[in-house]
mmCIF file of C-alpha atoms and ligand atoms in Angstrom:
data_model
loop_
_atom_site.group_PDB
_atom_site.id
_atom_site.type_symbol
_atom_site.label_atom_id
_atom_site.label_comp_id
_atom_site.label_asym_id
_atom_site.label_seq_id
_atom_site.Cartn_x
_atom_site.Cartn_y
_atom_site.Cartn_z
ATOM 1 C CA UNK A 1 25.115 -2.948 -1.123
ATOM 2 C CA UNK A 2 22.410 -3.548 -3.203
ATOM 3 C CA UNK A 3 20.462 -6.693 -2.510
ATOM 4 C CA UNK A 4 19.486 -8.092 -6.076
ATOM 5 C CA UNK A 5 22.794 -7.350 -8.602
ATOM 6 C CA UNK A 6 22.875 -9.896 -10.986
ATOM 7 C CA UNK A 7 19.141 -11.667 -10.205
ATOM 8 C CA UNK A 8 16.430 -11.405 -12.282
ATOM 9 C CA UNK A 9 12.991 -11.100 -11.754
ATOM 10 C CA UNK A 10 9.470 -11.749 -13.346
ATOM 11 C CA UNK A 11 6.407 -10.079 -11.615
ATOM 12 C CA UNK A 12 2.898 -10.942 -12.741
ATOM 13 C CA UNK A 13 0.281 -8.263 -12.936
ATOM 14 C CA UNK A 14 3.280 -5.802 -12.488
ATOM 15 C CA UNK A 15 1.647 -2.652 -13.422
ATOM 16 C CA UNK A 16 -1.301 -2.760 -11.161
ATOM 17 C CA UNK A 17 -1.157 -1.159 -7.556
ATOM 18 C CA UNK A 18 1.226 -3.510 -5.712
ATOM 19 C CA UNK A 19 2.714 -5.045 -8.962
ATOM 20 C CA UNK A 20 4.363 -1.795 -9.425
ATOM 21 C CA UNK A 21 5.543 -1.018 -6.194
ATOM 22 C CA UNK A 22 7.112 -4.691 -5.950
ATOM 23 C CA UNK A 23 8.939 -4.194 -9.566
ATOM 24 C CA UNK A 24 9.981 -0.453 -8.082
ATOM 25 C CA UNK A 25 11.428 -2.033 -5.159
ATOM 26 C CA UNK A 26 13.339 -4.887 -6.793
ATOM 27 C CA UNK A 27 14.576 -2.692 -9.124
ATOM 28 C CA UNK A 28 15.982 -0.168 -6.412
ATOM 29 C CA UNK A 29 17.626 -3.429 -5.165
ATOM 30 C CA UNK A 30 19.608 -3.939 -8.504
ATOM 31 C CA UNK A 31 17.589 -6.417 -10.024
ATOM 32 C CA UNK A 32 16.140 -7.194 -13.477
ATOM 33 C CA UNK A 33 12.896 -7.174 -13.943
ATOM 34 C CA UNK A 34 10.455 -8.983 -16.477
ATOM 35 C CA UNK A 35 6.387 -7.358 -15.943
ATOM 36 C CA UNK A 36 4.359 -9.054 -17.345
ATOM 37 C CA UNK A 37 0.668 -7.908 -17.394
ATOM 38 C CA UNK A 38 -2.590 -7.488 -19.639
ATOM 39 C CA UNK A 39 -2.373 -3.487 -19.380
ATOM 40 C CA UNK A 40 -0.049 -2.808 -22.495
ATOM 41 C CA UNK A 41 -0.517 0.649 -21.742
ATOM 42 C CA UNK A 42 0.742 1.088 -18.479
ATOM 43 C CA UNK A 43 3.216 -1.620 -19.176
ATOM 44 C CA UNK A 44 5.075 0.134 -21.949
ATOM 45 C CA UNK A 45 4.790 3.466 -19.329
ATOM 46 C CA UNK A 46 6.341 1.770 -16.657
ATOM 47 C CA UNK A 47 8.565 0.459 -18.500
ATOM 48 C CA UNK A 48 9.768 3.687 -20.631
ATOM 49 C CA UNK A 49 10.066 5.252 -16.766
ATOM 50 C CA UNK A 50 11.927 2.532 -15.441
ATOM 51 C CA UNK A 51 14.446 2.525 -18.722
ATOM 52 C CA UNK A 52 15.227 6.235 -18.557
ATOM 53 C CA UNK A 53 15.886 5.970 -14.856
ATOM 54 C CA UNK A 54 18.675 3.730 -15.436
ATOM 55 C CA UNK A 55 17.117 -0.029 -14.751
ATOM 56 C CA UNK A 56 17.279 -3.081 -16.498
ATOM 57 C CA UNK A 57 13.460 -4.048 -17.451
ATOM 58 C CA UNK A 58 11.379 -5.443 -19.610
ATOM 59 C CA UNK A 59 7.777 -5.491 -20.417
ATOM 60 C CA UNK A 60 5.739 -8.491 -22.092
ATOM 61 C CA UNK A 61 1.885 -8.235 -22.859
ATOM 62 C CA UNK A 62 0.052 -11.683 -21.551
ATOM 63 C CA UNK A 63 -2.904 -13.267 -20.038
ATOM 64 C CA UNK A 64 -1.294 -15.575 -17.529
ATOM 65 C CA UNK A 65 -4.264 -17.255 -17.181
ATOM 66 C CA UNK A 66 -3.392 -18.911 -20.354
ATOM 67 C CA UNK A 67 -0.832 -21.679 -19.836
ATOM 68 C CA UNK A 68 0.674 -20.550 -23.716
ATOM 69 C CA UNK A 69 0.910 -17.111 -23.100
ATOM 70 C CA UNK A 70 3.282 -17.688 -19.819
ATOM 71 C CA UNK A 71 5.039 -19.972 -21.960
ATOM 72 C CA UNK A 72 5.958 -17.045 -24.485
ATOM 73 C CA UNK A 73 6.204 -14.421 -21.729
ATOM 74 C CA UNK A 74 9.092 -16.491 -20.304
ATOM 75 C CA UNK A 75 10.830 -17.189 -22.890
ATOM 76 C CA UNK A 76 10.752 -14.081 -24.181
ATOM 77 C CA UNK A 77 12.375 -12.384 -20.783
ATOM 78 C CA UNK A 78 14.863 -15.205 -20.270
ATOM 79 C CA UNK A 79 16.128 -14.446 -23.901
ATOM 80 C CA UNK A 80 16.251 -10.488 -22.933
ATOM 81 C CA UNK A 81 16.882 -10.589 -19.385
ATOM 82 C CA UNK A 82 18.340 -13.848 -18.484
ATOM 83 C CA UNK A 83 16.714 -17.149 -16.480
ATOM 84 C CA UNK A 84 14.515 -16.248 -13.436
ATOM 85 C CA UNK A 85 16.155 -15.828 -9.732
ATOM 86 C CA UNK A 86 12.942 -14.999 -8.314
ATOM 87 C CA UNK A 87 8.950 -15.069 -9.259
ATOM 88 C CA UNK A 88 6.617 -13.007 -7.920
ATOM 89 C CA UNK A 89 2.959 -14.541 -8.302
ATOM 90 C CA UNK A 90 1.813 -11.327 -7.513
ATOM 91 C CA UNK A 91 -1.616 -11.041 -10.389
ATOM 92 C CA UNK A 92 -4.913 -11.626 -8.963
ATOM 93 C CA UNK A 93 -8.464 -10.028 -9.591
ATOM 94 C CA UNK A 94 -11.410 -9.939 -7.321
ATOM 95 C CA UNK A 95 -14.506 -9.338 -9.818
ATOM 96 C CA UNK A 96 -17.694 -7.280 -8.561
ATOM 97 C CA UNK A 97 -20.944 -6.264 -9.506
ATOM 98 C CA UNK A 98 -21.493 -2.620 -8.285
ATOM 99 C CA UNK A 99 -19.338 -3.152 -5.790
ATOM 100 C CA UNK A 100 -20.863 -6.475 -4.293
ATOM 101 C CA UNK A 101 -19.519 -10.097 -4.151
ATOM 102 C CA UNK A 102 -22.115 -12.266 -5.670
ATOM 103 C CA UNK A 103 -23.465 -15.014 -3.736
ATOM 104 C CA UNK A 104 -22.569 -18.969 -4.551
ATOM 105 C CA UNK A 105 -26.522 -18.602 -7.105
ATOM 106 C CA UNK A 106 -25.399 -15.719 -8.750
ATOM 107 C CA UNK A 107 -22.444 -16.779 -10.020
ATOM 108 C CA UNK A 108 -21.816 -16.789 -13.707
ATOM 109 C CA UNK A 109 -19.380 -20.528 -14.204
ATOM 110 C CA UNK A 110 -17.521 -18.183 -16.217
ATOM 111 C CA UNK A 111 -16.280 -15.311 -14.076
ATOM 112 C CA UNK A 112 -15.755 -18.523 -11.818
ATOM 113 C CA UNK A 113 -13.114 -19.972 -14.552
ATOM 114 C CA UNK A 114 -11.503 -16.835 -14.812
ATOM 115 C CA UNK A 115 -10.952 -16.368 -11.185
ATOM 116 C CA UNK A 116 -9.528 -19.365 -11.117
ATOM 117 C CA UNK A 117 -7.537 -19.425 -14.427
ATOM 118 C CA UNK A 118 -6.124 -15.936 -13.217
ATOM 119 C CA UNK A 119 -5.154 -16.304 -9.797
ATOM 120 C CA UNK A 120 -4.138 -19.706 -9.079
ATOM 121 C CA UNK A 121 -3.529 -21.672 -12.703
ATOM 122 C CA UNK A 122 -0.944 -18.515 -13.418
ATOM 123 C CA UNK A 123 0.662 -18.965 -10.000
ATOM 124 C CA UNK A 124 0.979 -22.786 -10.805
ATOM 125 C CA UNK A 125 1.915 -22.127 -14.691
ATOM 126 C CA UNK A 126 4.308 -19.449 -13.916
ATOM 127 C CA UNK A 127 6.294 -21.260 -11.051
ATOM 128 C CA UNK A 128 6.382 -24.815 -13.875
ATOM 129 C CA UNK A 129 7.811 -23.099 -16.318
ATOM 130 C CA UNK A 130 10.403 -21.077 -14.149
ATOM 131 C CA UNK A 131 11.474 -23.742 -11.541
ATOM 132 C CA UNK A 132 13.802 -26.462 -14.316
ATOM 133 C CA UNK A 133 15.922 -23.351 -14.482
ATOM 134 C CA UNK A 134 15.901 -22.841 -10.844
ATOM 135 C CA UNK A 135 16.534 -26.355 -10.242
ATOM 136 C CA UNK A 136 19.673 -26.458 -12.199
ATOM 137 C CA UNK A 137 21.233 -23.356 -10.286
ATOM 138 C CA UNK A 138 19.971 -24.669 -7.145
ATOM 139 C CA UNK A 139 18.541 -20.708 -6.232
ATOM 140 C CA UNK A 140 15.515 -19.477 -6.672
ATOM 141 C CA UNK A 141 12.943 -17.429 -4.678
ATOM 142 C CA UNK A 142 8.955 -17.845 -5.327
ATOM 143 C CA UNK A 143 6.611 -15.646 -3.955
ATOM 144 C CA UNK A 144 2.614 -16.048 -3.730
ATOM 145 C CA UNK A 145 0.030 -13.307 -3.646
ATOM 146 C CA UNK A 146 -2.763 -14.728 -1.198
ATOM 147 C CA UNK A 147 -4.437 -12.646 0.733
ATOM 148 C CA UNK A 148 -6.227 -12.675 4.279
ATOM 149 C CA UNK A 149 -9.271 -13.477 2.608
ATOM 150 C CA UNK A 150 -7.592 -17.013 1.879
ATOM 151 C CA UNK A 151 -7.280 -17.180 5.900
ATOM 152 C CA UNK A 152 -10.479 -16.460 7.150
ATOM 153 C CA UNK A 153 -13.620 -14.710 6.219
ATOM 154 C CA UNK A 154 -14.231 -11.542 4.439
ATOM 155 C CA UNK A 155 -17.765 -10.996 3.154
ATOM 156 C CA UNK A 156 -16.270 -8.329 1.008
ATOM 157 C CA UNK A 157 -14.697 -10.702 -1.487
ATOM 158 C CA UNK A 158 -16.657 -13.431 -3.155
ATOM 159 C CA UNK A 159 -15.835 -16.836 -2.847
ATOM 160 C CA UNK A 160 -14.059 -17.561 -6.206
ATOM 161 C CA UNK A 161 -11.165 -15.185 -5.097
ATOM 162 C CA UNK A 162 -11.401 -16.656 -1.189
ATOM 163 C CA UNK A 163 -10.838 -19.749 -2.819
ATOM 164 C CA UNK A 164 -7.909 -19.395 -5.249
ATOM 165 C CA UNK A 165 -5.733 -17.395 -2.153
ATOM 166 C CA UNK A 166 -7.043 -20.305 0.073
ATOM 167 C CA UNK A 167 -5.556 -22.560 -2.292
ATOM 168 C CA UNK A 168 -2.185 -20.384 -2.661
ATOM 169 C CA UNK A 169 -1.223 -20.961 0.867
ATOM 170 C CA UNK A 170 -1.515 -24.961 0.203
ATOM 171 C CA UNK A 171 0.617 -24.893 -3.161
ATOM 172 C CA UNK A 172 2.736 -22.487 -1.326
ATOM 173 C CA UNK A 173 3.565 -25.456 1.726
ATOM 174 C CA UNK A 174 3.547 -27.999 -1.170
ATOM 175 C CA UNK A 175 6.160 -26.064 -4.152
ATOM 176 C CA UNK A 176 8.157 -25.196 -0.432
ATOM 177 C CA UNK A 177 8.165 -28.829 0.265
ATOM 178 C CA UNK A 178 9.283 -30.097 -3.682
ATOM 179 C CA UNK A 179 11.894 -27.235 -3.970
ATOM 180 C CA UNK A 180 13.617 -27.136 -0.781
ATOM 181 C CA UNK A 181 16.062 -29.434 -1.545
ATOM 182 C CA UNK A 182 17.600 -27.122 -4.367
ATOM 183 C CA UNK A 183 17.762 -24.129 -2.237
ATOM 184 C CA UNK A 184 14.778 -22.950 -3.515
ATOM 185 C CA UNK A 185 12.202 -21.047 -1.494
ATOM 186 C CA UNK A 186 8.919 -20.357 -1.795
ATOM 187 C CA UNK A 187 6.714 -18.150 0.532
ATOM 188 C CA UNK A 188 3.387 -16.224 0.149
ATOM 189 C CA UNK A 189 1.766 -13.255 1.757
ATOM 190 C CA UNK A 190 -1.168 -12.212 2.884
ATOM 191 C CA UNK A 191 -1.727 -9.008 2.248
ATOM 192 C CA UNK A 192 -4.926 -7.150 4.251
ATOM 193 C CA UNK A 193 -6.471 -3.893 2.710
ATOM 194 C CA UNK A 194 -4.138 -1.895 0.607
ATOM 195 C CA UNK A 195 -4.717 1.203 -1.147
ATOM 196 C CA UNK A 196 -4.550 -0.039 -4.847
ATOM 197 C CA UNK A 197 -6.789 0.323 -7.754
ATOM 198 C CA UNK A 198 -8.474 -3.248 -6.518
ATOM 199 C CA UNK A 199 -9.630 -1.404 -3.875
ATOM 200 C CA UNK A 200 -11.635 1.412 -5.622
ATOM 201 C CA UNK A 201 -14.450 -1.748 -6.890
ATOM 202 C CA UNK A 202 -16.153 -1.557 -3.466
ATOM 203 C CA UNK A 203 -17.128 2.193 -1.644
ATOM 204 C CA UNK A 204 -15.439 4.052 0.575
ATOM 205 C CA UNK A 205 -17.167 3.481 3.258
ATOM 206 C CA UNK A 206 -16.409 -0.362 2.816
ATOM 207 C CA UNK A 207 -12.909 0.847 3.451
ATOM 208 C CA UNK A 208 -13.605 3.324 6.134
ATOM 209 C CA UNK A 209 -14.825 0.426 7.974
ATOM 210 C CA UNK A 210 -12.148 -1.812 7.457
ATOM 211 C CA UNK A 211 -9.963 0.543 8.411
ATOM 212 C CA UNK A 212 -11.691 1.159 12.034
ATOM 213 C CA UNK A 213 -11.109 -2.709 12.778
ATOM 214 C CA UNK A 214 -7.552 -2.568 11.857
ATOM 215 C CA UNK A 215 -5.293 -2.671 15.003
ATOM 216 C CA UNK A 216 -3.330 0.172 12.838
ATOM 217 C CA UNK A 217 -6.245 2.012 12.502
ATOM 218 C CA UNK A 218 -5.160 2.469 8.901
ATOM 219 C CA UNK A 219 -5.515 0.334 5.227
ATOM 220 C CA UNK A 220 -1.804 -0.213 3.934
ATOM 221 C CA UNK A 221 0.490 1.203 1.124
ATOM 222 C CA UNK A 222 1.472 -1.047 -1.785
ATOM 223 C CA UNK A 223 5.262 0.015 -0.527
ATOM 224 C CA UNK A 224 4.315 -1.593 2.784
ATOM 225 C CA UNK A 225 3.344 -4.813 0.681
ATOM 226 C CA UNK A 226 6.702 -4.869 -1.658
ATOM 227 C CA UNK A 227 8.905 -4.426 1.456
ATOM 228 C CA UNK A 228 8.132 -7.819 2.937
ATOM 229 C CA UNK A 229 7.935 -9.488 -0.854
ATOM 230 C CA UNK A 230 11.856 -7.553 -1.178
ATOM 231 C CA UNK A 231 12.137 -9.366 2.296
ATOM 232 C CA UNK A 232 11.128 -12.757 1.472
ATOM 233 C CA UNK A 233 13.156 -12.662 -2.054
ATOM 234 C CA UNK A 234 16.491 -11.815 -0.345
ATOM 235 C CA UNK A 235 18.991 -13.930 1.545
ATOM 236 C CA UNK A 236 17.905 -12.225 5.163
ATOM 237 C CA UNK A 237 15.154 -14.859 4.405
ATOM 238 C CA UNK A 238 17.215 -17.973 2.955
ATOM 239 C CA UNK A 239 15.898 -20.175 5.932
ATOM 240 C CA UNK A 240 12.415 -18.968 5.777
ATOM 241 C CA UNK A 241 10.004 -21.574 3.787
ATOM 242 C CA UNK A 242 6.333 -22.402 3.130
ATOM 243 C CA UNK A 243 5.574 -19.613 5.041
ATOM 244 C CA UNK A 244 2.535 -16.654 4.764
ATOM 245 C CA UNK A 245 3.049 -13.794 5.920
ATOM 246 C CA UNK A 246 -0.188 -11.068 7.090
ATOM 247 C CA UNK A 247 0.547 -7.578 5.561
ATOM 248 C CA UNK A 248 -2.600 -6.733 6.699
ATOM 249 C CA UNK A 249 -2.034 -3.755 9.865
ATOM 250 C CA UNK A 250 -3.355 -6.266 12.500
ATOM 251 C CA UNK A 251 -7.008 -7.033 10.367
ATOM 252 C CA UNK A 252 -8.350 -10.196 10.469
ATOM 253 C CA UNK A 253 -5.788 -11.841 12.628
ATOM 254 C CA UNK A 254 -5.630 -15.818 12.506
HETATM 255 N N1 NAD B 1 -5.426 -4.044 -2.660
HETATM 256 C C1 NAD B 1 -5.811 -5.339 -1.913
HETATM 257 O O1 NAD B 1 -6.032 -4.902 -0.785
HETATM 258 C C2 NAD B 1 -5.373 -6.421 -1.763
HETATM 259 C C3 NAD B 1 -5.589 -7.176 -0.724
HETATM 260 C C4 NAD B 1 -5.254 -8.989 -0.678
HETATM 261 C C5 NAD B 1 -4.876 -8.981 -2.208
HETATM 262 N N2 NAD B 1 -4.226 -8.459 -2.775
HETATM 263 C C6 NAD B 1 -3.839 -9.501 -4.120
HETATM 264 O O2 NAD B 1 -2.767 -8.748 -4.353
HETATM 265 C C7 NAD B 1 -2.552 -8.436 -5.696
HETATM 266 C C8 NAD B 1 -2.227 -7.475 -6.336
HETATM 267 O O3 NAD B 1 -3.888 -7.008 -6.273
HETATM 268 P P1 NAD B 1 -3.409 -5.024 -6.717
HETATM 269 O O4 NAD B 1 -3.920 -4.226 -5.339
HETATM 270 O O5 NAD B 1 -2.387 -4.552 -7.065
HETATM 271 O O6 NAD B 1 -4.476 -4.921 -7.992
HETATM 272 P P2 NAD B 1 -4.523 -3.996 -9.462
HETATM 273 O O7 NAD B 1 -5.685 -4.286 -9.332
HETATM 274 O O8 NAD B 1 -4.245 -3.001 -8.768
HETATM 275 O O9 NAD B 1 -3.194 -4.918 -10.239
HETATM 276 C C9 NAD B 1 -3.949 -6.391 -10.397
HETATM 277 C C10 NAD B 1 -3.156 -5.820 -12.166
HETATM 278 O O10 NAD B 1 -3.082 -7.529 -12.960
HETATM 279 C C11 NAD B 1 -3.257 -7.091 -14.025
HETATM 280 N N3 NAD B 1 -4.192 -8.328 -14.668
HETATM 281 C C12 NAD B 1 -5.169 -8.803 -14.578
HETATM 282 N N4 NAD B 1 -5.844 -10.008 -14.969
HETATM 283 C C13 NAD B 1 -4.353 -9.715 -15.426
HETATM 284 C C14 NAD B 1 -4.000 -11.235 -16.503
HETATM 285 N N5 NAD B 1 -5.114 -12.358 -16.431
HETATM 286 N N6 NAD B 1 -2.849 -11.310 -17.413
HETATM 287 C C15 NAD B 1 -1.967 -10.431 -16.706
HETATM 288 N N7 NAD B 1 -1.919 -9.264 -15.633
HETATM 289 C C16 NAD B 1 -3.194 -9.752 -15.534
HETATM 290 C C17 NAD B 1 -3.978 -6.132 -13.892
HETATM 291 O O11 NAD B 1 -3.763 -5.323 -15.421
HETATM 292 C C18 NAD B 1 -3.619 -5.096 -12.713
HETATM 293 O O12 NAD B 1 -2.323 -4.762 -13.278
HETATM 294 C C19 NAD B 1 -2.750 -9.963 -5.804
HETATM 295 O O13 NAD B 1 -2.948 -10.736 -6.221
HETATM 296 C C20 NAD B 1 -4.718 -9.150 -5.363
HETATM 297 O O14 NAD B 1 -5.580 -10.150 -4.979
HETATM 298 C C21 NAD B 1 -4.769 -7.199 -3.121
#
C-alpha cells in the first residue's frame, strides 16, 4: 500500500541533491509532486524522467525568494495536480567565497538579503499560500529544511545561513501551534553534512574532517534525508508536530 496515493506535494529546490531525493521518495509512495526550482534545464529533465516512469509530476520554474513567483507557482501546480497536501520547504543556498564563509564585516548586504529571501522568506511565502486550502481540508503536512548549523555553531557556513536555519526552527514551532487545531503538522529536518552539489563549495579536506567527527564516521546521503521527510509527511507521524529531527549521523549533537 502506497502511503501518498491521492496526495499532492510541493517541493522547493526540487532538482537539487536533497530536493530530488525527496521528490523521488514521494512519487515512489504514490504522491503527485509539483517541483519548484530555478534550474529549468535540470527541472525539465527530472520531470521528463519521472513522467516517463509513470509518475505524476509537474515542474515549475520560479525564484521562491519572490512572493509573486511563489504565488504563480502554487497556482500553476494547483491547476495541474490539485491542492497541496504536503509542502516541503526544502530550498536553501549557502553562498561562500572561494570555499570560505564570509565574516560579518566582509558580507555584502545584497548577499545577506538574498539568503534571507531564498532560505527563510520562501518558507513563509509557500506556507502562507498553501495553508488556506489545508485548513479547509483539515489535513496537511509541512516540512521545513533547517540544518544542524541552525542549532549549533558551525564554522563552515556564514552567519546568514545559520540565522535562516535557526529562524526556520522558530517558525516551525509557531506554525505548528497556529495550525494544529486544523490537523496540520509542521516539522523540521536538521541535516548534517550530506553529499550533494552544495557540499562541493568547500574543500574535500573540510568534508573529510566533518566525517571524522561524526559518530557514524561518514557523510549522509540525500536518500537518508528523504526517508526522514517521508516519515514526517506520512500518517505514522500524525501526532508529531513542532519538532526538529537531526539527520546528521551524530554530528554536532545538541
Ligand atoms: N547538503 C547538506 O549538507 C545540507 C545540510 C544541511 C541542510 N541542507 C539543506 O538542505 C536543502 C537542500 O540542499 P541541497 O544540499 O540539496 O542543495 P542543492 O544546492 O543541491 O539544491 C538546492 C536547489 O535549490 C535551487 N534553488 C536555489 N535558489 C533557488 C531559488 N531562489 N528559487 C528556487 N530554487 C532555487 C537550486 O537550483 C538547487 O536545485 C537546503 O535547504 C540546505 O540548506 C543541506
